[in-house]
Structures are given as structure tokens and as C-alpha cells.
Coordinates of C-alpha atoms in Angstrom, one line a residue:
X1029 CA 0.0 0.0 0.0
X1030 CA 2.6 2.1 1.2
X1031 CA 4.3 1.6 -2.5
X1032 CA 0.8 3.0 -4.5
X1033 CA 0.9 5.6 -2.6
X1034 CA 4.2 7.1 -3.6
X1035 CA 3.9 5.6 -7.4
X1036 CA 0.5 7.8 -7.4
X1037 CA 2.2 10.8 -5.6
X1038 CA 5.0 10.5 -7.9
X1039 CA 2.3 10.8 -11.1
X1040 CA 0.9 13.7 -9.6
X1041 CA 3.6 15.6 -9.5
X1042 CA 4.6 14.6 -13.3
X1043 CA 1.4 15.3 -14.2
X1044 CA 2.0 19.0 -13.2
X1045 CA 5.4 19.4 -14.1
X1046 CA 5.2 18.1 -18.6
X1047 CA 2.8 20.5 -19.1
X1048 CA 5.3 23.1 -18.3
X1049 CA 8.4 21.4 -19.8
X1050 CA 6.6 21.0 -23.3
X1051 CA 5.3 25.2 -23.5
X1052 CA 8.0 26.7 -25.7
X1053 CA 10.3 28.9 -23.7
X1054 CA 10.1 32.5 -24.1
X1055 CA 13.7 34.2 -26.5
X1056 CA 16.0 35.8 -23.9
X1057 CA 15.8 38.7 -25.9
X1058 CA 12.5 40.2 -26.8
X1059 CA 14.0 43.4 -28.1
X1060 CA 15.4 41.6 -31.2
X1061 CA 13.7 40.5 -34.1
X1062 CA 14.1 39.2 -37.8
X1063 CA 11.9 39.0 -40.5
X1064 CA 14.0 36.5 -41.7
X1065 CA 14.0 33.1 -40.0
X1066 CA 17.0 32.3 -42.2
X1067 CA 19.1 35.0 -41.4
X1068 CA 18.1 34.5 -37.8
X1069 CA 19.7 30.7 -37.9
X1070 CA 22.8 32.0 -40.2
X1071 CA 24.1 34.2 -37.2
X1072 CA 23.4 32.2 -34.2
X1073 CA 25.2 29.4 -35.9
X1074 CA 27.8 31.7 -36.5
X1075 CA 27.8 33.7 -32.8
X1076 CA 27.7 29.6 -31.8
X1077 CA 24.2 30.1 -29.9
X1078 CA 21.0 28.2 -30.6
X1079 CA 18.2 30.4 -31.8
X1080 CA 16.0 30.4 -28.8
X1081 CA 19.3 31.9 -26.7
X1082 CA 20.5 34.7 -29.3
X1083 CA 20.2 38.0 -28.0
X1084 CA 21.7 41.3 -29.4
X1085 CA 24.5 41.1 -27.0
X1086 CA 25.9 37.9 -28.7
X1087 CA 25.5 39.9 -31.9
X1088 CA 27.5 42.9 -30.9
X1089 CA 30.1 41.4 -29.4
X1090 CA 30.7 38.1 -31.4
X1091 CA 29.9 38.8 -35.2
X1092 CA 32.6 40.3 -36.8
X1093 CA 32.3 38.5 -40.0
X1094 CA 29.1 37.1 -41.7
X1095 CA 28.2 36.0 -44.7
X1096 CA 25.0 34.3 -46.2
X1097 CA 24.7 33.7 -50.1
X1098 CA 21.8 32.5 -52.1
X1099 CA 19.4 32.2 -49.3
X1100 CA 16.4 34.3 -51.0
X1101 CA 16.5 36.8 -48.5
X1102 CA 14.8 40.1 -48.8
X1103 CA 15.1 41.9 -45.4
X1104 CA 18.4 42.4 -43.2
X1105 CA 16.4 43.4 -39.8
X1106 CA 18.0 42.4 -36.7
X1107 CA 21.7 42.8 -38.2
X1108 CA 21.4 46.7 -37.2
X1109 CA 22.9 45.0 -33.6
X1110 CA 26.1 43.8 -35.4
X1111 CA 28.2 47.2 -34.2
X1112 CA 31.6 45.3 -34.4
X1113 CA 31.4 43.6 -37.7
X1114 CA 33.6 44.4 -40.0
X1115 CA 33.1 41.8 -42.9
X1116 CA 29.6 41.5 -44.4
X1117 CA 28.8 39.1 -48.0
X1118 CA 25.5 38.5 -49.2
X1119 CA 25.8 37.6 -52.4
X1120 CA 23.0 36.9 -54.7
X1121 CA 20.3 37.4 -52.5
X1122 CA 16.8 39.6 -53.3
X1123 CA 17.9 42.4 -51.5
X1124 CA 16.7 45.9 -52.0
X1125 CA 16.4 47.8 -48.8
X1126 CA 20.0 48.4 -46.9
X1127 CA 18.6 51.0 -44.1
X1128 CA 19.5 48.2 -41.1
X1129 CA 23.3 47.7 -41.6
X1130 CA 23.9 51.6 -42.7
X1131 CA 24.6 52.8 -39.5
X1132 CA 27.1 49.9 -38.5
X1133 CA 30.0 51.1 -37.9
X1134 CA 33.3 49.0 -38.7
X1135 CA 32.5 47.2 -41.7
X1136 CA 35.2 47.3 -44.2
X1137 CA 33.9 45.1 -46.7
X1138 CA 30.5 45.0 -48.3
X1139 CA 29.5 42.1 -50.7
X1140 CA 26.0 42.7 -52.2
X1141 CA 26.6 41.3 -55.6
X1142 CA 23.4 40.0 -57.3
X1143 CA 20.9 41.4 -55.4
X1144 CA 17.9 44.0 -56.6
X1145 CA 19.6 47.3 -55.5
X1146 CA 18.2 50.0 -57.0
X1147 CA 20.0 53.1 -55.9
X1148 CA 22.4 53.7 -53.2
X1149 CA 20.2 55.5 -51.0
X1150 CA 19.0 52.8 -48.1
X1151 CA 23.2 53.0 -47.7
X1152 CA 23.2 56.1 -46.7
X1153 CA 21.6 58.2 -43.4
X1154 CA 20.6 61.4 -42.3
X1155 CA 21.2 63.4 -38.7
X1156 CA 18.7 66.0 -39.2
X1157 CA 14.8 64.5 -38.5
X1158 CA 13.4 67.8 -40.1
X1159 CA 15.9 67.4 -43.4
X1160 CA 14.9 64.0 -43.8
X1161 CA 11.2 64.8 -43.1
X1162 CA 11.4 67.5 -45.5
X1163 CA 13.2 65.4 -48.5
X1164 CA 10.1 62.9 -48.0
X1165 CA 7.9 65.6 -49.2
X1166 CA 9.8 66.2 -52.1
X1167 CA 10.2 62.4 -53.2
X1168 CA 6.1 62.6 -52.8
X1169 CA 5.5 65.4 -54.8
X1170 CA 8.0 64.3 -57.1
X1171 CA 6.1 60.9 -58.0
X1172 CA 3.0 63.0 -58.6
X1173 CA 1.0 63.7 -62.1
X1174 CA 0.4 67.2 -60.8
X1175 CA 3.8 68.7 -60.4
X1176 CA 5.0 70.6 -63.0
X1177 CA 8.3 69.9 -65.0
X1178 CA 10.2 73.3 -63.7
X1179 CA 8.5 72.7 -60.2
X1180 CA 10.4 69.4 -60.3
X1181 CA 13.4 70.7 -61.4
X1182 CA 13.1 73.3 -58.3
X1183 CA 12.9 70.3 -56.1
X1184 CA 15.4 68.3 -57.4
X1185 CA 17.9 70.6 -56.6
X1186 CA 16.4 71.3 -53.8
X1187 CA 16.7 67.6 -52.0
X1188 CA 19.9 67.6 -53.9
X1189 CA 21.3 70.5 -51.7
X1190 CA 19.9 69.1 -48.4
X1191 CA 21.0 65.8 -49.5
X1192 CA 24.6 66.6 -49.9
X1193 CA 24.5 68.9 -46.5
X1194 CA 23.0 66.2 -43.9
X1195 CA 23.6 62.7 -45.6
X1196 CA 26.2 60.3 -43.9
X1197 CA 27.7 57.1 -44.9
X1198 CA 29.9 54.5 -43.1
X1199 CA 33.5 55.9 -42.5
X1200 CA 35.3 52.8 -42.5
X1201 CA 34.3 50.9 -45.7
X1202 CA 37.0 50.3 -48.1
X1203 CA 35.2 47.9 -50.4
X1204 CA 32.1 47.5 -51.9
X1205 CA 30.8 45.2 -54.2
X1206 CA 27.5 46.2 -56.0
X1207 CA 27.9 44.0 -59.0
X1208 CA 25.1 42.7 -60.4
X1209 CA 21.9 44.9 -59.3
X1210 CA 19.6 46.9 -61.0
X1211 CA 21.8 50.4 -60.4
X1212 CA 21.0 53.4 -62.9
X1213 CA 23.0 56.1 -61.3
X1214 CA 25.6 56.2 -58.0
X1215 CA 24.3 59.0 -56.6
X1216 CA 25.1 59.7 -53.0
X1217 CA 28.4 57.2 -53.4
X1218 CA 30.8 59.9 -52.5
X1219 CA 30.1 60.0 -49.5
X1220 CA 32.2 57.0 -48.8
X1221 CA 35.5 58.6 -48.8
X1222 CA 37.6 55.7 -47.9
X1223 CA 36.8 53.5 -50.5
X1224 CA 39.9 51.9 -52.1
X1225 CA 37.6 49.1 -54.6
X1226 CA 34.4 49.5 -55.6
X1227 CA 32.3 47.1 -58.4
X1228 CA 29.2 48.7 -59.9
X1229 CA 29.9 46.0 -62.7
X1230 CA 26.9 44.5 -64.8
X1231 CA 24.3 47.0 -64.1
X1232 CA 22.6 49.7 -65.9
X1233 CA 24.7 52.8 -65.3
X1234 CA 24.3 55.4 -67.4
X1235 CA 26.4 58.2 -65.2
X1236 CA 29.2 58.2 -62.8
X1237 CA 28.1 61.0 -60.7
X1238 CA 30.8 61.4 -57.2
X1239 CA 32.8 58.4 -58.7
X1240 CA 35.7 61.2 -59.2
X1241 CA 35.2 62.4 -55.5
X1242 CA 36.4 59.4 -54.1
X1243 CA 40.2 59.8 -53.5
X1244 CA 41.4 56.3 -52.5
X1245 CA 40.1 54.4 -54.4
X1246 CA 42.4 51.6 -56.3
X1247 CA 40.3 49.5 -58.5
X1248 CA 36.8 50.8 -60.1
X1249 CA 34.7 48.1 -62.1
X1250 CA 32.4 49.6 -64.0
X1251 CA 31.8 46.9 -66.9
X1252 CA 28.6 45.9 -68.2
X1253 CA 26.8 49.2 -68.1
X1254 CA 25.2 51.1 -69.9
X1255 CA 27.6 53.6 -69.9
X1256 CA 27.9 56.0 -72.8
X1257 CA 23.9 56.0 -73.8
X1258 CA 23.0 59.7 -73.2
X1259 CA 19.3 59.9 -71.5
X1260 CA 16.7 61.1 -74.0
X1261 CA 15.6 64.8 -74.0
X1262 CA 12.7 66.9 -75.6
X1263 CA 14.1 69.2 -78.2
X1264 CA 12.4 72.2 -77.5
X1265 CA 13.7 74.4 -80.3
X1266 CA 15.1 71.5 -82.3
X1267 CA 18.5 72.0 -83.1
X1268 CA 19.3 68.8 -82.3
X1269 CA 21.5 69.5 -78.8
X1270 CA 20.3 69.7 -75.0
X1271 CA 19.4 73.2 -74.0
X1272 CA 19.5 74.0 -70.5
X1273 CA 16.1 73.7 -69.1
X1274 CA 14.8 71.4 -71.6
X1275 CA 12.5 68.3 -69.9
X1276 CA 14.7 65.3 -70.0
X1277 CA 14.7 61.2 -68.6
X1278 CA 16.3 61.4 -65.5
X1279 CA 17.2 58.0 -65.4
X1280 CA 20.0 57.9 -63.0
X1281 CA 18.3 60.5 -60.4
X1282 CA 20.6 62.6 -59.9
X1283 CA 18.8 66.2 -61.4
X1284 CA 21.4 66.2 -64.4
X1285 CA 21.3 65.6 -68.0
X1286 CA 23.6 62.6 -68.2
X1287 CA 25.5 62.3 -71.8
X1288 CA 29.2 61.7 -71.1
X1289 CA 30.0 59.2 -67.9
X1290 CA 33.9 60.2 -68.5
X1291 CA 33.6 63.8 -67.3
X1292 CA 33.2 62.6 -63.7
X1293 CA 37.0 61.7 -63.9
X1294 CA 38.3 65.3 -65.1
X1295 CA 38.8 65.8 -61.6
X1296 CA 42.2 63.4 -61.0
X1297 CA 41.7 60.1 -58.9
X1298 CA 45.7 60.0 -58.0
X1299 CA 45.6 56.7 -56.4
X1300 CA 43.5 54.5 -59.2
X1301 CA 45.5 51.6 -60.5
X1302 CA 43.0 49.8 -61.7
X1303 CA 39.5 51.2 -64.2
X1304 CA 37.2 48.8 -66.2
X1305 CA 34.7 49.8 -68.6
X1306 CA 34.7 47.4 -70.6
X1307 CA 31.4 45.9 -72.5
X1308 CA 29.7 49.6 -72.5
X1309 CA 29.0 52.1 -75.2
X1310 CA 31.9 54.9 -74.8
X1311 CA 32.3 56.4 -78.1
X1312 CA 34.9 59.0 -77.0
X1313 CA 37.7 59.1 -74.1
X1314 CA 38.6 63.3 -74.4
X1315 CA 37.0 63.5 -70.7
X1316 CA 39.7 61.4 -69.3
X1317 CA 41.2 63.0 -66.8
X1318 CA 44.9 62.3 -65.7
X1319 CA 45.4 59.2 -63.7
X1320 CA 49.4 59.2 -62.8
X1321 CA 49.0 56.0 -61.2
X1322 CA 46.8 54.5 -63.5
X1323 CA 48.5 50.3 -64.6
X1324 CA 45.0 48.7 -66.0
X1325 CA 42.5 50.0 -68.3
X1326 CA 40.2 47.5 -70.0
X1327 CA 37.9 49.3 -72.6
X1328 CA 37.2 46.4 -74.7
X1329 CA 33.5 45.7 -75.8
X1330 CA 32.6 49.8 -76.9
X1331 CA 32.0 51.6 -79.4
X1332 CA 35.6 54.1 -80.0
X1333 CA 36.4 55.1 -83.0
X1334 CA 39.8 56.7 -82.1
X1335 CA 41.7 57.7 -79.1
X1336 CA 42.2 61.2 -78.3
X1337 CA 42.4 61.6 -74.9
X1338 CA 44.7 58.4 -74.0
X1339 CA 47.9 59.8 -74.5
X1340 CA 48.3 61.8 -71.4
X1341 CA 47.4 58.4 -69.3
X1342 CA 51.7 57.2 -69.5
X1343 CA 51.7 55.2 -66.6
X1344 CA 49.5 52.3 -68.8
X1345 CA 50.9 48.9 -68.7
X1346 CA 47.5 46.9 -69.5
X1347 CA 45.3 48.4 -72.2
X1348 CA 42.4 46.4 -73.7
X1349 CA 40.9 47.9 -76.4
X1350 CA 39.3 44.8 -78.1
X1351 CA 36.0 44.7 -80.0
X1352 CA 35.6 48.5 -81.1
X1353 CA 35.8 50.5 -84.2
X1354 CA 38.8 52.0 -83.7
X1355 CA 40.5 53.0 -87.1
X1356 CA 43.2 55.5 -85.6
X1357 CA 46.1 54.5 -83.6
X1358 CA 47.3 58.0 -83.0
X1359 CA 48.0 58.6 -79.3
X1360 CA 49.6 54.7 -78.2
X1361 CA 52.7 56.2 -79.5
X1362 CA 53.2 57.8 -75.9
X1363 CA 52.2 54.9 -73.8
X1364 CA 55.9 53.9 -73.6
X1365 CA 55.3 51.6 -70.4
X1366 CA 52.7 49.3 -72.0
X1367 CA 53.8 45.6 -72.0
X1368 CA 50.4 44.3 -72.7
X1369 CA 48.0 45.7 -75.6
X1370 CA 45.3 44.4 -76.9
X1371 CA 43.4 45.8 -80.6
X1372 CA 42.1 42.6 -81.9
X1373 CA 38.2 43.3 -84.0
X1374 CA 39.3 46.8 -84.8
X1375 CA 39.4 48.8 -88.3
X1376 CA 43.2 49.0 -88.0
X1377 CA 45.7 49.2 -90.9
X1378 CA 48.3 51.5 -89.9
X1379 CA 50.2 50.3 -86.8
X1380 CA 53.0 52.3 -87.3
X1381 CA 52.0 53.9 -84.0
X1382 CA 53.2 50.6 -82.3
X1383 CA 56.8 51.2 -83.1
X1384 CA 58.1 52.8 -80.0
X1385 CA 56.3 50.8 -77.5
X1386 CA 59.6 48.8 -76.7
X1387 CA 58.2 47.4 -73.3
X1388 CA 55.7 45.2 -75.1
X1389 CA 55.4 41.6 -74.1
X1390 CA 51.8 40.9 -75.6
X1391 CA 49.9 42.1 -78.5
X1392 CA 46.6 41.3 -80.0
X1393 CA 46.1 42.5 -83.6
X1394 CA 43.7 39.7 -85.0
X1395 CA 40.8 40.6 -87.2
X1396 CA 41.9 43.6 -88.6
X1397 CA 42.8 44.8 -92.1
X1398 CA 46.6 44.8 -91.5
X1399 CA 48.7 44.5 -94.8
X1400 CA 52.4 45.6 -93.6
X1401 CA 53.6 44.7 -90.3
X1402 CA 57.1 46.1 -90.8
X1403 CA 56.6 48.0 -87.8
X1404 CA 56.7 45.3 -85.0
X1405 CA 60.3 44.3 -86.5
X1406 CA 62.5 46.6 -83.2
X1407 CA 59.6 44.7 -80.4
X1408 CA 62.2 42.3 -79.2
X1409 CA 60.4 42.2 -76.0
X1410 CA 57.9 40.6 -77.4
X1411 CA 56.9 37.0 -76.0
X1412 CA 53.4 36.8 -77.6
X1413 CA 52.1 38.3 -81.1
X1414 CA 48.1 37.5 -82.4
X1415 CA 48.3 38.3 -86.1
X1416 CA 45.8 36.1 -87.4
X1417 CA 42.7 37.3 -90.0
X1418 CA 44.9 40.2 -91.9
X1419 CA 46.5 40.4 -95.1
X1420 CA 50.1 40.6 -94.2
X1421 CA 51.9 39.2 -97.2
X1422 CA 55.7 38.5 -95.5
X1423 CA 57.4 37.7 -92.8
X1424 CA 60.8 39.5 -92.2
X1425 CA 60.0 41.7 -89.1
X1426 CA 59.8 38.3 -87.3
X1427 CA 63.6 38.0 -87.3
X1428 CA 64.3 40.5 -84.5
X1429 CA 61.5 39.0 -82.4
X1430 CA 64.1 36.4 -80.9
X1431 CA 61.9 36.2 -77.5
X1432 CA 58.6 35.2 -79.2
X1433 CA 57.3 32.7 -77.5
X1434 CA 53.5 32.2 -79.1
X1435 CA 52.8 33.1 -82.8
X1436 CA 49.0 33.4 -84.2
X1437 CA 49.9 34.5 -87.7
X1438 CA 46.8 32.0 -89.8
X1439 CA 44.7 33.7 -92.6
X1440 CA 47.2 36.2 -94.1
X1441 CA 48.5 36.1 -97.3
X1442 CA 51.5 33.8 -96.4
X1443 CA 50.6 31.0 -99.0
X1444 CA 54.3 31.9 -100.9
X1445 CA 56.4 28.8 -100.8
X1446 CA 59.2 31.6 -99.5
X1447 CA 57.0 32.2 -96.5
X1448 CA 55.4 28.7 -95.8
X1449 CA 59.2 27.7 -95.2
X1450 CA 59.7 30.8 -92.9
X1451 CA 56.9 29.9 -91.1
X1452 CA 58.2 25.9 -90.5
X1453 CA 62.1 27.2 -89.6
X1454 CA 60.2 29.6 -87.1
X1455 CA 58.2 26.1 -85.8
X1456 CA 61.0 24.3 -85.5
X1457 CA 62.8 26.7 -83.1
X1458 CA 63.1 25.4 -79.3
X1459 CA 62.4 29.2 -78.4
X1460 CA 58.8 29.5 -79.9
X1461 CA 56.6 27.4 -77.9
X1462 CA 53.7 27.4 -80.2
X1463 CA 52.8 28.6 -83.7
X1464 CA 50.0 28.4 -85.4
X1465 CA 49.7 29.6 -89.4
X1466 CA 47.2 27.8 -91.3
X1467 CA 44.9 28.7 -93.9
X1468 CA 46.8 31.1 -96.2
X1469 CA 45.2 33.7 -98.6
X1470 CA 46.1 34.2 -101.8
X1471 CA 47.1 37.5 -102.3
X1472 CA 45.1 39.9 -104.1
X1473 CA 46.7 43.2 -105.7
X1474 CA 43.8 45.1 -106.0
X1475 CA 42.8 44.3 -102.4
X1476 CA 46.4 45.4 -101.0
X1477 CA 46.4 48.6 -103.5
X1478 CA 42.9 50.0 -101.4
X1479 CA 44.3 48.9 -98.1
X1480 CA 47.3 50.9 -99.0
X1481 CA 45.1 54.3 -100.1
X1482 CA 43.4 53.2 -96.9
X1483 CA 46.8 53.5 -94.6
X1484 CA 47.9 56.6 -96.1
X1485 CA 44.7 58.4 -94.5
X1486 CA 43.3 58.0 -91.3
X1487 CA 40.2 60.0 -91.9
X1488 CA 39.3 57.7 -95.5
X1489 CA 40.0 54.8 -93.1
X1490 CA 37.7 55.6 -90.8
X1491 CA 35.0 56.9 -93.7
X1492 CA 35.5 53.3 -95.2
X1493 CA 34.8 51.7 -91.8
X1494 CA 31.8 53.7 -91.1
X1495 CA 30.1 53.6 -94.8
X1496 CA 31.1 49.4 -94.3
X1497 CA 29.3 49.6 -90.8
X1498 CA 25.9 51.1 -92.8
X1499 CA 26.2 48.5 -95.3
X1500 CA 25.9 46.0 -92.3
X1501 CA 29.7 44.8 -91.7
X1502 CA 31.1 46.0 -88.5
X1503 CA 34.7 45.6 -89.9
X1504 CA 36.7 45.6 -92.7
X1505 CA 37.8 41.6 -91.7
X1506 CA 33.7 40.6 -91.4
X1507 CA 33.6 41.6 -95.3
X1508 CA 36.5 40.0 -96.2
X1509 CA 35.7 36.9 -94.5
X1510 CA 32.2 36.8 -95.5
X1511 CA 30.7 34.0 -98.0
X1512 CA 27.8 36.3 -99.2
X1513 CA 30.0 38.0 -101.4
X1514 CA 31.7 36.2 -104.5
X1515 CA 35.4 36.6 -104.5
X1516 CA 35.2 38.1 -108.1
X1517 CA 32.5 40.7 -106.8
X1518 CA 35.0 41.2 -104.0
X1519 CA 37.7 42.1 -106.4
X1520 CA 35.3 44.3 -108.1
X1521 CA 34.4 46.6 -105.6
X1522 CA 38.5 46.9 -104.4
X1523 CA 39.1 48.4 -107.2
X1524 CA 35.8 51.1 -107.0
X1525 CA 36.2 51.5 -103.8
X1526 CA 39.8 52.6 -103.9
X1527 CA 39.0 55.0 -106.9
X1528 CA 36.3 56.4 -105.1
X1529 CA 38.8 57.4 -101.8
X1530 CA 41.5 58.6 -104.3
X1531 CA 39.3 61.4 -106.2
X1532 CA 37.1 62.3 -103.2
X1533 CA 34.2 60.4 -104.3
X1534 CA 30.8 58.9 -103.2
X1535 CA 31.3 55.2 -101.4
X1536 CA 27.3 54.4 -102.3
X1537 CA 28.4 55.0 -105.7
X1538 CA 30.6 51.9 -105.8
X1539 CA 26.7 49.8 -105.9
X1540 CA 27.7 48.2 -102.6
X1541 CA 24.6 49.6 -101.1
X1542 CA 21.9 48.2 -103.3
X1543 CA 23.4 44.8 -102.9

């Protein structure tokens, strides 16, 4: 008896007690929340907490580096606690408001990359609650029918000024990655004066606006914009040109008639070592400023016809300039410290330009319309040469090249029994590690004669390349190479088209055009 009663005293009390063990038990921390239950888990796996425990405390004193990619996540509340981290990477997430980690205070490095960013300005904060109260208005009025085009310009430069006057922006950020995103403009980015790199790469830029304010920076990726598209305006008095005042699509928001991203960089950035825009639409580089430290600049992928502007920029050693329509070489002549340059898909025939640039190691000149290549004979630097899709017709200014290393010399006009067996010495060397020289042209006198007129004058070389361009080949090489066209038509129009150039003619009288 005496054991029932303390088996049945003993239920009693468990009775009482699970009901209390299985109620979930209240977070430590009711003060912090998350919309994100995944972010949530991310940190207190990475503070080394279980969720129920985390408070803010763990946050501020243990997260110094975080990182969460590909998790789908769209708000970053509850990471406004992290005051000591210093490291932050959330790469392709669906990111678009930043407001919660603006104020924090160490981070040095920012990954956003591949998120929905629209404009910079969650990134940055105001101090003033009246200013900020005040530029709230204006966005409202602003995204109204009934405001009128000069009230809005009013406005504009009205937030613009209070903008500039109260806004803030971490002090200690040094790199920022905003590749990736769905950025029109940069507005508000100089504030971050300590930057040293920053990737705005694969957006849809159309201006630069504070990029040239921002005095440390090293490395700027810019590629993958839209960079070089002026925004549309109405032509009031149509003559064709922006007028001040004049409505216009203010596309990048920053109250200015955006037409040429380059001007931002009058103003020197002494420290940048680094600037690629390739894959844009720059048609002109005469904004560059002077970059004295400037070693890379990648401009492949745009639409240049020549390069005024590039000659004051000496301290080059990289230069891509790929994939353009560049017909003029004038201005690499004073880029003495390049060892790498790259012109390959150009409308280049002249390269005498190249012959001073004694530092070269690599250069790409495939895919143009170059005929003599006597130039390149005093490169003896030179370890690798891309020559292929030209008409060079022989070989001697190989034989000072005696540190070659890689040759691309296929479709010329090397099929000369002399040169074939100049070509298969050169393979046989131990010093050249590969050659490659197949497919041989014919050559074609009336073909060199018009590449010839064609050297002898940049501005006819860049008319050729331009009336080409309307007739739907990009380059001189895409006709040439080009089935479409019957060889003996080919030959035809060599010969009109180079008496055309030589008397000053009409290239649409050649017939080309109705073909």
C-alpha cells in the first residue's frame, strides 16, 4: 500500500510538471527580431548560440564576419545590432532595402553582388529628422502627375542640396561590391570617402556621378553598363543638342542631363591603379582625366572610333581595347610603359604607331585589315604576337623577335612557298613554344592597293569603316571573310572602292549599297 501511494504521488507531480516542460520557452531577448528566419539561424550558428538563446548582445560582441549567399533573403532586420562587424557578404540574395546595416560602424567590406539594389540611398543616413522629413515631401511630390516639370526641377535641386549637407555614410568601408543589381546612377556614393575598390559592374549605369570624389580608391569596375547612352531629352527648339532647361529622362536621379559618364574623372583620382569599362557604349575618351598611377584600363567591348584623350594616361601597362571600331592609332605612340595591348576586332591598318612601345610583351592585332607589319620588327620584348585574319603578305620583321614565345599568324596572305618555309624554320625553333599559321590567302593586288590608299589616310579609313558599318559589316575583316559576297564581286568593288577614296568620291556610288 505504502508503494501506491508514492507511485500515485510520484504521477501527480509529473502530471504537473510536462505540461510546463513542453510550452516553448520564451527568447531571452524580446528586443530583437528578424523578418527573416534564415538570417536568424545564419548568425546564431555563426555567434555559436541556438536560436532560442540569441540575444543582441551575442551579436554585438561576437559577429565580426558574416556571410549568407543565395538564401532568398529580402530583409536584413535584426543585423542593425552587429556594431563590431567588419566583414559582411551576401551575395546573390533579393535584397533591395539596406537601411538596417547603414549605421554599423566597422565594416570594411560589403558584398552585395546579385541582389535588386536600385540606388544607393537605403546606404546612406541622415542626422537632421526635419531634413529627412522635408526630403520625404519632395520624393512625394515628385512621383506625382500634378507637379510641374520646372516645379520638379526646383525640387530636385532642392533635396539635392539638403542631400549633400545632412547625408552620412559609413566611415570605415573600403570595399564595396554592388555587382550585379539593378543600379541606374551612384548617386550619394561619395560619401564613402575611404573607399579603395568598388564594383558597380553589370548594371545599368548610365552616369558616374561622385565616382571622381572618391580619393582612395584603387580598383573601379564599371563593366557591363550602360555607360555612354545619353538619356533622351525633348528638343524644344530643335537644333538637335540639350538646352539647358529642356525636360529630359532622368534616369540615374541625380537632377542632371547625363550624356558623357567620362567627365566625372576630369577631376584626377591620384591613387587608381586599376578602371574597367569594358562591355559599355563609350564612343569618346577626351574627358579622361589624368590618372598618374593608373597600370590597367580595359575598354574592350565599346564603341571608339579613335583615341584622343589616352595619351596623357603614361603610366598604362595593360590596355584592352578589343572589340571596337577603332581606325586611328594615334596617341599609343606615348604609352611607352605598356607591356600588354590588346586591338584585336578593330578597323586598324596602320600600326605604325606601335613602333616605340619597346616594353611590349603581348599584343593582339587579330581581325583587322593589317597588310604591312614592318613595324613590330625593333619589339624584341615581345613573348606573344596574335596576327591572325589580316592580309600581311611576309614575314621578315619576325627576325628581330628572338623572344617570341606564341605566334597566331593563320589567314594572311602567307601561301608563298618563301614564306610557308619561314613559317616551318620559325616552328622548329626550341624558343617559340607554339605557332600556329594555317589557312593562307592568296594574295590579291587590287585588295592590297585599297588597303594601302586606306593607310595613307586616317580620316578615309575611318570613312571606309563607317560607310562598311551602314552596309551591315562591323569591320573591314567581317567583309572579307564573309561568304555572301563572291570573291570576283570582291575584287570588283576593291578596285571602285579605292578609286572612289583617291578622287574624293561617293562610297554608295561603288553599288555596294543596293546589294
Amino acid at each position: 500500500m505504502k508503494r501506491i501511494n508514492i507511485f500515485l504521488v510520484s504521477l501527480r507531480y509529473l502530471l504537473c510538471v510536462i505540461p510546463v516542460l513542453c510550452v516553448a520557452q520564451p527568447k531571452l531577448n524580446q528586443d530583437l527580431y528578424f523578418d527573416e528566419p534564415k538570417l536568424e539561424k545564419a548568425i546564431a550558428l555563426q555567434v555559436g548560440v541556438e536560436v532560442r538563446n540569441l540575444t543582441s548582445t551575442h551579436i554585438r560582441e561576437r559577429l565580426k564576419y558574416f556571410e549568407l549567399n543565395d538564401a532568398k533573403i529580402r530583409s536584413l532586420k535584426g543585423l542593425e545590432h552587429a556594431s563590431n562587424l567588419e566583414v559582411l557578404i551576401l551575395k546573390n540574395n533579393l535584397l533591395t532595402d539596406l537601411g538596417p546595416i547603414a549605421k554599423l560602424p566597422k565594416i570594411k567590406k560589403l558584398d552585395l553582388s546579385g541582389n535588386k539594389i536600385s540606388n544607393l540611398g537605403s546606404l546612406l543616413f541622415l542626422t537632421n529628422k526635419s531634413v529627412e522629413n522635408r526630403i520625404s515631401e519632395i520624393r512625394d511630390s515628385l512621383g506625382t502627375t500634378k507637379t510641374l516639370d520646372n516645379e520638379k526641377a526646383n525640387l530636385l535641386l532642392e533635396m539635392t542640396s539638403l542631400s549633400g549637407k545632412e547625408l552620412f555614410a559609413n566611415s570605415s568601408l573600403e570595399e564595396l561590391n554592388l555587382s550585379k543589381n539593378r543600379l541606374v546612377g551612384l548617386s550619394g556614393i561619395e560619401h564613402f570617402v575611404r573607399l579603395r575598390t568598388l564594383n558597380a559592374s553589370y548594371n545599368s549605369l548610365i552616369d558616374l556621378d561622385g565616382v571622381g570624389k572618391l580619393k582612395s580608391l584603387i580598383s573601379l569596375h564599371l563593366q557591363g553598363n550602360q555607360l555612354g547612352i545619353p538619356e533622351s531629352f525633348e528638343d524644344l527648339n530643335k537644333n538637335k543638342m540639350y538646352d539647358m532647361g529642356e525636360p529630359f529622362s532622368d534616369l540615374s536621379g541625380n537632377g542632371k542631363w547625363d550624356y558623357d559618364p567620362l567627365v566625372e574623372f576630369n577631376s584626377t583620382i591620384q591613387s587608381l591603379r586599376n578602371l574597367y569599362l569594358y562591355d559599355n557604349h563609350i564612343s569618346k575618351l577626351d574627358s579622361l582625366g589624368d590618372f598618374p598611377n593608373l597600370s590597367v584600363l580595359l575598354l574592350s567591348g565599346n564603341k571608339l572610333n579613335d583615341l584622343d584623350g589616352i595619351e596623357t594616361i603614361r603610366s598604362l601597362q595593360k590596355l584592352h581595347l578589343n572589340n571596337n571600331q577603332i581606325s586611328n592609332l594615334n596617341g599609343l605612340q606615348n604609352l611607352v610603359n605598356l607591356t600588354q595591348l590588346f586591338l584585336s576586332e578593330n578597323r586598324i591598318c596602320d600600326i605604325r604607331a606601335l613602333s616605340k612601345l619597346s616594353r611590349l610583351q603581348s599584343l593582339h592585332l587579330q581581325y583587322n585589315h593589317i597588310e604591312d607589319a614592318a613595324s613590330l620588327k625593333n619589339l624584341s620584348g615581345l613573348k606573344e604576337l596574335r596576327l591572325s585574319n589580316n592580309l600581311i603578305h611576309e614575314i621578315s620583321f619576325l627576325d628581330g623577335l628572338s623572344n617570341l614565345k606564341l605566334l597566331y599568324i593563320s589567314n594572311n596572305s602567307l601561301s608563298s612557298p618563301v614564306n610557308l618555309e619561314g613559317l616551318e624554320k620559325l616552328s622548329s625553333q626550341n624558343s617559340l613554344e607554339f605557332i600556329l599559321f594555317k589557312e593562307q590567302r592568296n594574295r590579291i593586288e587590287s585588295l592590297e592597293n585599297l588597303v594601302r590608299t586606306l593607310s595613307s589616310s586616317p580620316n578615309l579609313n575611318e570613312l571606309f569603316g563607317k560607310y562598311l558599318q551602314n552596309n551591315g559589316y562591323d569591320r573591314f575583316s567581317d567583309f572579307l571573310n564573309t561568304a555572301s559576297v563572291p570573291i570576283v564581286e570582291k575584287k570588283e568593288y576593291f578596285v571602285k572602292w579605292e578609286s572612289i577614296l583617291n578622287r574624293g568620291g561617293n562610297l554608295s556610288d561603288s553599288g555596294f549599297s543596293d546589294k
